[in-house]
Amino acid sequence: MRRIVLDTNCLVMALPTQSPYHKIWSDFVKGKLEFCVSTEILFEYEEILAKKISQYFAEIVMNSLLNAPNLIRIEPQWRFNLINADPDDNKFVDCAICGNAEYIVSNDKHYAILNTIDFPVVNLLEIKDFVKLIS
C-alpha cells in the first residue's frame, strides 16, 4: 500500500467526484492508500475545506479521515526546515520524513527545493503524475 502526504491543495482537488484526481480520495476511502498526517496538517485541512467549501463539508471529510484505519498519525519530533520560501509547508515535509511516506503529492512550487536536497530524501509528485502512477 502506498503511503503519501497529501498537500491541502491536492486534497481539495481530489474530493469532487467529477475531478480527474478523485481516484486519490476514492483509493484512500477503499483502503488502497495511506495518508500520513500530523495534527497541524489536520487543522489546515479543516480550515481550508471550511473556508473554500463549507464547515459542514469540512466536518464530513474530517470524520472520514479520522475514522479511517489507513490514516497514519505522525507527530514529528524533529523540524527539518527545508522550505524557506513558505515555512508553513514544512509541516508536510516533516510528516513525510518522519512517517516514511513514499511521496508528498503537491502542486505547490515551493516544494521544488526538495529536488535539490540529497538528505533527507523526500520524493515529490504533482497530483497529475501521482494519479497516473496509481491508475
Short mmCIF file of N, CA and C in Angstrom, two decimals:
data_model
loop_
_atom_site.label_atom_id
_atom_site.label_comp_id
_atom_site.label_asym_id
_atom_site.label_seq_id
_atom_site.Cartn_x
_atom_site.Cartn_y
_atom_site.Cartn_z
N MET A 1 0.85 -1.18 0.00
CA MET A 1 0.00 0.00 0.00
C MET A 1 0.89 1.24 0.00
N ARG A 2 0.56 2.18 -0.84
CA ARG A 2 1.34 3.41 -0.94
C ARG A 2 1.01 4.33 0.23
N ARG A 3 2.05 4.92 0.78
CA ARG A 3 1.90 5.87 1.89
C ARG A 3 2.33 7.24 1.38
N ILE A 4 1.43 8.20 1.48
CA ILE A 4 1.71 9.54 0.96
C ILE A 4 1.35 10.61 1.99
N VAL A 5 1.88 11.79 1.74
CA VAL A 5 1.42 13.01 2.40
C VAL A 5 0.77 13.83 1.31
N LEU A 6 -0.47 14.19 1.53
CA LEU A 6 -1.25 14.93 0.53
C LEU A 6 -1.36 16.38 0.96
N ASP A 7 -0.77 17.26 0.15
CA ASP A 7 -0.86 18.69 0.43
C ASP A 7 -2.32 19.12 0.39
N THR A 8 -2.64 20.14 1.13
CA THR A 8 -4.03 20.58 1.26
C THR A 8 -4.65 20.92 -0.09
N ASN A 9 -3.90 21.60 -0.95
CA ASN A 9 -4.45 21.97 -2.26
C ASN A 9 -4.85 20.73 -3.06
N CYS A 10 -4.10 19.66 -2.90
CA CYS A 10 -4.41 18.42 -3.62
C CYS A 10 -5.59 17.68 -2.99
N LEU A 11 -5.72 17.76 -1.68
CA LEU A 11 -6.91 17.17 -1.05
C LEU A 11 -8.16 17.84 -1.59
N VAL A 12 -8.15 19.16 -1.65
CA VAL A 12 -9.30 19.91 -2.18
C VAL A 12 -9.59 19.50 -3.62
N MET A 13 -8.56 19.29 -4.41
CA MET A 13 -8.72 18.90 -5.81
C MET A 13 -9.22 17.46 -5.97
N ALA A 14 -8.90 16.60 -5.00
CA ALA A 14 -9.25 15.18 -5.11
C ALA A 14 -10.65 14.84 -4.61
N LEU A 15 -11.28 15.73 -3.88
CA LEU A 15 -12.57 15.41 -3.28
C LEU A 15 -13.76 15.38 -4.25
N PRO A 16 -13.89 16.32 -5.18
CA PRO A 16 -15.08 16.28 -6.06
C PRO A 16 -15.12 15.01 -6.91
N THR A 17 -16.29 14.40 -6.98
CA THR A 17 -16.41 13.15 -7.73
C THR A 17 -16.13 13.33 -9.22
N GLN A 18 -16.31 14.51 -9.74
CA GLN A 18 -16.05 14.77 -11.16
C GLN A 18 -14.60 15.16 -11.44
N SER A 19 -13.80 15.27 -10.41
CA SER A 19 -12.42 15.69 -10.58
C SER A 19 -11.59 14.58 -11.22
N PRO A 20 -10.66 14.94 -12.10
CA PRO A 20 -9.76 13.92 -12.66
C PRO A 20 -8.82 13.33 -11.60
N TYR A 21 -8.80 13.94 -10.42
CA TYR A 21 -7.92 13.49 -9.35
C TYR A 21 -8.68 12.76 -8.24
N HIS A 22 -9.97 12.51 -8.44
CA HIS A 22 -10.80 11.89 -7.41
C HIS A 22 -10.31 10.48 -7.04
N LYS A 23 -9.59 9.85 -7.94
CA LYS A 23 -9.07 8.50 -7.66
C LYS A 23 -8.24 8.48 -6.38
N ILE A 24 -7.58 9.56 -6.06
CA ILE A 24 -6.78 9.61 -4.83
C ILE A 24 -7.69 9.46 -3.61
N TRP A 25 -8.74 10.25 -3.55
CA TRP A 25 -9.67 10.16 -2.42
C TRP A 25 -10.38 8.80 -2.42
N SER A 26 -10.80 8.37 -3.59
CA SER A 26 -11.50 7.10 -3.72
C SER A 26 -10.62 5.95 -3.25
N ASP A 27 -9.36 5.93 -3.66
CA ASP A 27 -8.44 4.87 -3.24
C ASP A 27 -8.18 4.93 -1.73
N PHE A 28 -8.13 6.13 -1.18
CA PHE A 28 -7.97 6.25 0.27
C PHE A 28 -9.17 5.64 0.99
N VAL A 29 -10.37 6.01 0.55
CA VAL A 29 -11.60 5.50 1.17
C VAL A 29 -11.68 3.98 1.06
N LYS A 30 -11.19 3.44 -0.05
CA LYS A 30 -11.21 1.98 -0.26
C LYS A 30 -10.07 1.27 0.48
N GLY A 31 -9.21 2.02 1.13
CA GLY A 31 -8.11 1.42 1.86
C GLY A 31 -6.91 1.07 1.01
N LYS A 32 -6.81 1.64 -0.19
CA LYS A 32 -5.70 1.34 -1.08
C LYS A 32 -4.51 2.29 -0.91
N LEU A 33 -4.72 3.40 -0.22
CA LEU A 33 -3.67 4.38 0.05
C LEU A 33 -3.66 4.69 1.53
N GLU A 34 -2.48 4.99 2.05
CA GLU A 34 -2.36 5.51 3.40
C GLU A 34 -2.01 6.99 3.31
N PHE A 35 -2.67 7.79 4.11
CA PHE A 35 -2.36 9.21 4.22
C PHE A 35 -1.64 9.43 5.55
N CYS A 36 -0.46 10.02 5.49
CA CYS A 36 0.23 10.44 6.71
C CYS A 36 -0.19 11.87 7.02
N VAL A 37 -0.57 12.10 8.27
CA VAL A 37 -0.96 13.44 8.69
C VAL A 37 -0.47 13.70 10.10
N SER A 38 -0.24 14.95 10.38
CA SER A 38 0.04 15.40 11.73
C SER A 38 -1.17 16.21 12.20
N THR A 39 -1.19 16.56 13.45
CA THR A 39 -2.26 17.40 13.96
C THR A 39 -2.29 18.73 13.21
N GLU A 40 -1.12 19.30 12.95
CA GLU A 40 -1.04 20.57 12.21
C GLU A 40 -1.67 20.44 10.82
N ILE A 41 -1.41 19.34 10.15
CA ILE A 41 -1.97 19.11 8.81
C ILE A 41 -3.48 18.98 8.89
N LEU A 42 -3.96 18.22 9.87
CA LEU A 42 -5.42 18.06 10.02
C LEU A 42 -6.10 19.40 10.27
N PHE A 43 -5.50 20.24 11.09
CA PHE A 43 -6.07 21.57 11.34
C PHE A 43 -6.13 22.38 10.05
N GLU A 44 -5.07 22.30 9.25
CA GLU A 44 -5.07 23.04 7.99
C GLU A 44 -6.12 22.49 7.03
N TYR A 45 -6.22 21.17 6.93
CA TYR A 45 -7.26 20.57 6.08
C TYR A 45 -8.63 21.13 6.46
N GLU A 46 -8.94 21.07 7.74
CA GLU A 46 -10.27 21.52 8.19
C GLU A 46 -10.48 23.00 7.91
N GLU A 47 -9.49 23.81 8.20
CA GLU A 47 -9.60 25.25 7.97
C GLU A 47 -9.85 25.59 6.50
N ILE A 48 -9.09 25.00 5.62
CA ILE A 48 -9.20 25.31 4.19
C ILE A 48 -10.50 24.75 3.61
N LEU A 49 -10.88 23.55 4.00
CA LEU A 49 -12.14 22.98 3.50
C LEU A 49 -13.33 23.83 3.96
N ALA A 50 -13.31 24.27 5.20
CA ALA A 50 -14.39 25.11 5.71
C ALA A 50 -14.44 26.44 4.97
N LYS A 51 -13.29 27.00 4.69
CA LYS A 51 -13.21 28.29 4.01
C LYS A 51 -13.62 28.18 2.53
N LYS A 52 -13.12 27.16 1.84
CA LYS A 52 -13.35 27.03 0.40
C LYS A 52 -14.68 26.38 0.05
N ILE A 53 -15.20 25.52 0.93
CA ILE A 53 -16.44 24.80 0.62
C ILE A 53 -17.49 25.12 1.68
N SER A 54 -17.41 24.48 2.83
CA SER A 54 -18.32 24.80 3.93
C SER A 54 -17.85 24.08 5.19
N GLN A 55 -18.27 24.58 6.32
CA GLN A 55 -17.92 23.94 7.59
C GLN A 55 -18.52 22.54 7.66
N TYR A 56 -19.73 22.39 7.19
CA TYR A 56 -20.41 21.09 7.20
C TYR A 56 -19.61 20.07 6.38
N PHE A 57 -19.20 20.45 5.17
CA PHE A 57 -18.42 19.55 4.32
C PHE A 57 -17.08 19.24 4.98
N ALA A 58 -16.46 20.23 5.57
CA ALA A 58 -15.18 20.02 6.25
C ALA A 58 -15.33 18.98 7.36
N GLU A 59 -16.42 19.04 8.12
CA GLU A 59 -16.66 18.08 9.19
C GLU A 59 -16.84 16.67 8.66
N ILE A 60 -17.54 16.53 7.54
CA ILE A 60 -17.73 15.21 6.93
C ILE A 60 -16.39 14.62 6.50
N VAL A 61 -15.59 15.42 5.82
CA VAL A 61 -14.27 14.95 5.36
C VAL A 61 -13.39 14.61 6.56
N MET A 62 -13.37 15.47 7.55
CA MET A 62 -12.54 15.21 8.73
C MET A 62 -12.97 13.94 9.45
N ASN A 63 -14.26 13.71 9.57
CA ASN A 63 -14.74 12.48 10.19
C ASN A 63 -14.33 11.26 9.38
N SER A 64 -14.39 11.37 8.06
CA SER A 64 -13.95 10.27 7.20
C SER A 64 -12.47 9.98 7.40
N LEU A 65 -11.69 11.03 7.45
CA LEU A 65 -10.25 10.86 7.66
C LEU A 65 -9.95 10.24 9.02
N LEU A 66 -10.50 10.83 10.05
CA LEU A 66 -10.16 10.43 11.42
C LEU A 66 -10.63 9.02 11.77
N ASN A 67 -11.65 8.54 11.07
CA ASN A 67 -12.16 7.19 11.34
C ASN A 67 -11.58 6.13 10.41
N ALA A 68 -10.71 6.53 9.52
CA ALA A 68 -10.13 5.58 8.56
C ALA A 68 -8.94 4.85 9.19
N PRO A 69 -8.91 3.53 9.07
CA PRO A 69 -7.77 2.77 9.62
C PRO A 69 -6.46 3.03 8.87
N ASN A 70 -6.56 3.57 7.68
CA ASN A 70 -5.37 3.83 6.87
C ASN A 70 -4.90 5.29 6.95
N LEU A 71 -5.40 6.02 7.95
CA LEU A 71 -4.86 7.34 8.26
C LEU A 71 -3.74 7.13 9.27
N ILE A 72 -2.54 7.53 8.90
CA ILE A 72 -1.37 7.33 9.76
C ILE A 72 -1.05 8.65 10.45
N ARG A 73 -1.24 8.65 11.76
CA ARG A 73 -0.99 9.86 12.55
C ARG A 73 0.49 9.92 12.89
N ILE A 74 1.11 11.02 12.53
CA ILE A 74 2.53 11.25 12.78
C ILE A 74 2.66 12.58 13.51
N GLU A 75 3.38 12.59 14.59
CA GLU A 75 3.68 13.84 15.28
C GLU A 75 5.20 14.02 15.27
N PRO A 76 5.72 14.68 14.23
CA PRO A 76 7.17 14.81 14.08
C PRO A 76 7.82 15.44 15.32
N GLN A 77 8.88 14.81 15.76
CA GLN A 77 9.64 15.32 16.89
C GLN A 77 10.84 16.15 16.42
N TRP A 78 11.02 16.18 15.13
CA TRP A 78 12.15 16.91 14.55
C TRP A 78 11.63 17.83 13.47
N ARG A 79 12.15 19.04 13.40
CA ARG A 79 11.79 20.01 12.36
C ARG A 79 12.98 20.17 11.43
N PHE A 80 12.79 19.82 10.17
CA PHE A 80 13.89 19.87 9.21
C PHE A 80 14.06 21.24 8.57
N ASN A 81 13.00 22.02 8.51
CA ASN A 81 13.04 23.39 7.96
C ASN A 81 13.72 23.44 6.59
N LEU A 82 13.25 22.60 5.68
CA LEU A 82 13.85 22.51 4.35
C LEU A 82 13.28 23.53 3.37
N ILE A 83 12.09 24.06 3.65
CA ILE A 83 11.46 25.01 2.73
C ILE A 83 11.49 26.40 3.38
N ASN A 84 12.27 27.29 2.79
CA ASN A 84 12.36 28.66 3.31
C ASN A 84 11.35 29.59 2.67
N ALA A 85 10.98 29.33 1.42
CA ALA A 85 10.08 30.22 0.69
C ALA A 85 8.70 30.30 1.33
N ASP A 86 8.23 29.20 1.92
CA ASP A 86 6.94 29.16 2.62
C ASP A 86 7.09 28.19 3.79
N PRO A 87 7.58 28.68 4.92
CA PRO A 87 7.86 27.80 6.05
C PRO A 87 6.66 26.98 6.53
N ASP A 88 5.45 27.43 6.24
CA ASP A 88 4.25 26.69 6.62
C ASP A 88 4.18 25.33 5.93
N ASP A 89 4.84 25.20 4.79
CA ASP A 89 4.85 23.92 4.07
C ASP A 89 5.73 22.87 4.74
N ASN A 90 6.58 23.29 5.64
CA ASN A 90 7.48 22.34 6.30
C ASN A 90 6.75 21.28 7.11
N LYS A 91 5.55 21.56 7.56
CA LYS A 91 4.82 20.54 8.33
C LYS A 91 4.54 19.30 7.47
N PHE A 92 4.34 19.49 6.17
CA PHE A 92 4.12 18.37 5.26
C PHE A 92 5.42 17.59 5.03
N VAL A 93 6.51 18.32 4.91
CA VAL A 93 7.82 17.69 4.71
C VAL A 93 8.21 16.88 5.95
N ASP A 94 8.07 17.49 7.12
CA ASP A 94 8.41 16.80 8.36
C ASP A 94 7.58 15.54 8.53
N CYS A 95 6.31 15.63 8.21
CA CYS A 95 5.41 14.48 8.32
C CYS A 95 5.84 13.38 7.34
N ALA A 96 6.19 13.76 6.13
CA ALA A 96 6.62 12.77 5.13
C ALA A 96 7.89 12.05 5.56
N ILE A 97 8.84 12.80 6.09
CA ILE A 97 10.10 12.20 6.52
C ILE A 97 9.87 11.28 7.72
N CYS A 98 9.20 11.80 8.73
CA CYS A 98 9.00 11.03 9.97
C CYS A 98 8.04 9.86 9.77
N GLY A 99 7.15 9.97 8.78
CA GLY A 99 6.20 8.90 8.52
C GLY A 99 6.62 7.93 7.44
N ASN A 100 7.84 8.11 6.91
CA ASN A 100 8.34 7.25 5.83
C ASN A 100 7.39 7.21 4.65
N ALA A 101 6.84 8.36 4.30
CA ALA A 101 5.94 8.44 3.15
C ALA A 101 6.73 8.26 1.87
N GLU A 102 6.09 7.61 0.92
CA GLU A 102 6.73 7.40 -0.38
C GLU A 102 6.81 8.72 -1.16
N TYR A 103 5.77 9.52 -1.05
CA TYR A 103 5.70 10.79 -1.78
C TYR A 103 4.98 11.86 -0.97
N ILE A 104 5.33 13.11 -1.26
CA ILE A 104 4.47 14.24 -0.98
C ILE A 104 3.80 14.54 -2.31
N VAL A 105 2.49 14.62 -2.30
CA VAL A 105 1.74 14.96 -3.51
C VAL A 105 1.31 16.41 -3.37
N SER A 106 1.85 17.24 -4.25
CA SER A 106 1.57 18.67 -4.19
C SER A 106 1.83 19.33 -5.52
N ASN A 107 1.07 20.37 -5.79
CA ASN A 107 1.31 21.21 -6.97
C ASN A 107 1.98 22.53 -6.57
N ASP A 108 2.30 22.68 -5.32
CA ASP A 108 2.90 23.91 -4.80
C ASP A 108 4.37 23.97 -5.23
N LYS A 109 4.75 25.05 -5.88
CA LYS A 109 6.11 25.20 -6.41
C LYS A 109 7.16 25.37 -5.31
N HIS A 110 6.75 25.71 -4.10
CA HIS A 110 7.71 25.86 -3.01
C HIS A 110 8.41 24.55 -2.68
N TYR A 111 7.77 23.44 -2.99
CA TYR A 111 8.35 22.13 -2.70
C TYR A 111 9.49 21.76 -3.64
N ALA A 112 9.65 22.48 -4.74
CA ALA A 112 10.69 22.15 -5.74
C ALA A 112 12.08 22.11 -5.12
N ILE A 113 12.31 22.86 -4.08
CA ILE A 113 13.61 22.86 -3.41
C ILE A 113 13.99 21.46 -2.93
N LEU A 114 12.99 20.63 -2.67
CA LEU A 114 13.27 19.27 -2.19
C LEU A 114 14.03 18.43 -3.21
N ASN A 115 13.87 18.77 -4.49
CA ASN A 115 14.57 18.03 -5.54
C ASN A 115 16.06 18.32 -5.55
N THR A 116 16.50 19.35 -4.82
CA THR A 116 17.92 19.71 -4.79
C THR A 116 18.60 19.26 -3.50
N ILE A 117 17.85 18.63 -2.61
CA ILE A 117 18.40 18.23 -1.31
C ILE A 117 18.69 16.73 -1.33
N ASP A 118 19.94 16.38 -1.00
CA ASP A 118 20.36 14.98 -1.01
C ASP A 118 19.89 14.20 0.21
N PHE A 119 19.83 14.88 1.36
CA PHE A 119 19.41 14.21 2.59
C PHE A 119 18.70 15.19 3.48
N PRO A 120 17.59 14.82 4.02
CA PRO A 120 16.86 13.59 3.80
C PRO A 120 16.15 13.61 2.45
N VAL A 121 15.99 12.44 1.87
CA VAL A 121 15.34 12.32 0.57
C VAL A 121 13.84 12.41 0.76
N VAL A 122 13.23 13.33 0.03
CA VAL A 122 11.78 13.48 0.04
C VAL A 122 11.32 13.47 -1.41
N ASN A 123 10.55 12.47 -1.78
CA ASN A 123 10.07 12.37 -3.16
C ASN A 123 8.81 13.20 -3.32
N LEU A 124 8.78 13.95 -4.39
CA LEU A 124 7.69 14.87 -4.66
C LEU A 124 7.05 14.52 -6.00
N LEU A 125 5.71 14.50 -6.02
CA LEU A 125 4.99 14.30 -7.27
C LEU A 125 3.84 15.30 -7.35
N GLU A 126 3.63 15.83 -8.53
CA GLU A 126 2.44 16.64 -8.75
C GLU A 126 1.24 15.71 -8.80
N ILE A 127 0.07 16.25 -8.55
CA ILE A 127 -1.13 15.44 -8.45
C ILE A 127 -1.42 14.66 -9.73
N LYS A 128 -1.20 15.29 -10.87
CA LYS A 128 -1.49 14.61 -12.15
C LYS A 128 -0.57 13.40 -12.34
N ASP A 129 0.67 13.53 -11.91
CA ASP A 129 1.62 12.42 -12.03
C ASP A 129 1.32 11.31 -11.04
N PHE A 130 0.85 11.67 -9.85
CA PHE A 130 0.51 10.64 -8.88
C PHE A 130 -0.71 9.85 -9.34
N VAL A 131 -1.68 10.53 -9.91
CA VAL A 131 -2.88 9.83 -10.42
C VAL A 131 -2.48 8.87 -11.54
N LYS A 132 -1.57 9.27 -12.40
CA LYS A 132 -1.08 8.36 -13.45
C LYS A 132 -0.39 7.14 -12.82
N LEU A 133 0.37 7.38 -11.78
CA LEU A 133 1.10 6.30 -11.12
C LEU A 133 0.14 5.27 -10.51
N ILE A 134 -0.96 5.70 -9.94
CA ILE A 134 -1.87 4.77 -9.28
C ILE A 134 -2.98 4.24 -10.19
N SER A 135 -3.04 4.73 -11.41
CA SER A 135 -4.08 4.27 -12.34
C SER A 135 -3.68 3.00 -13.05
#
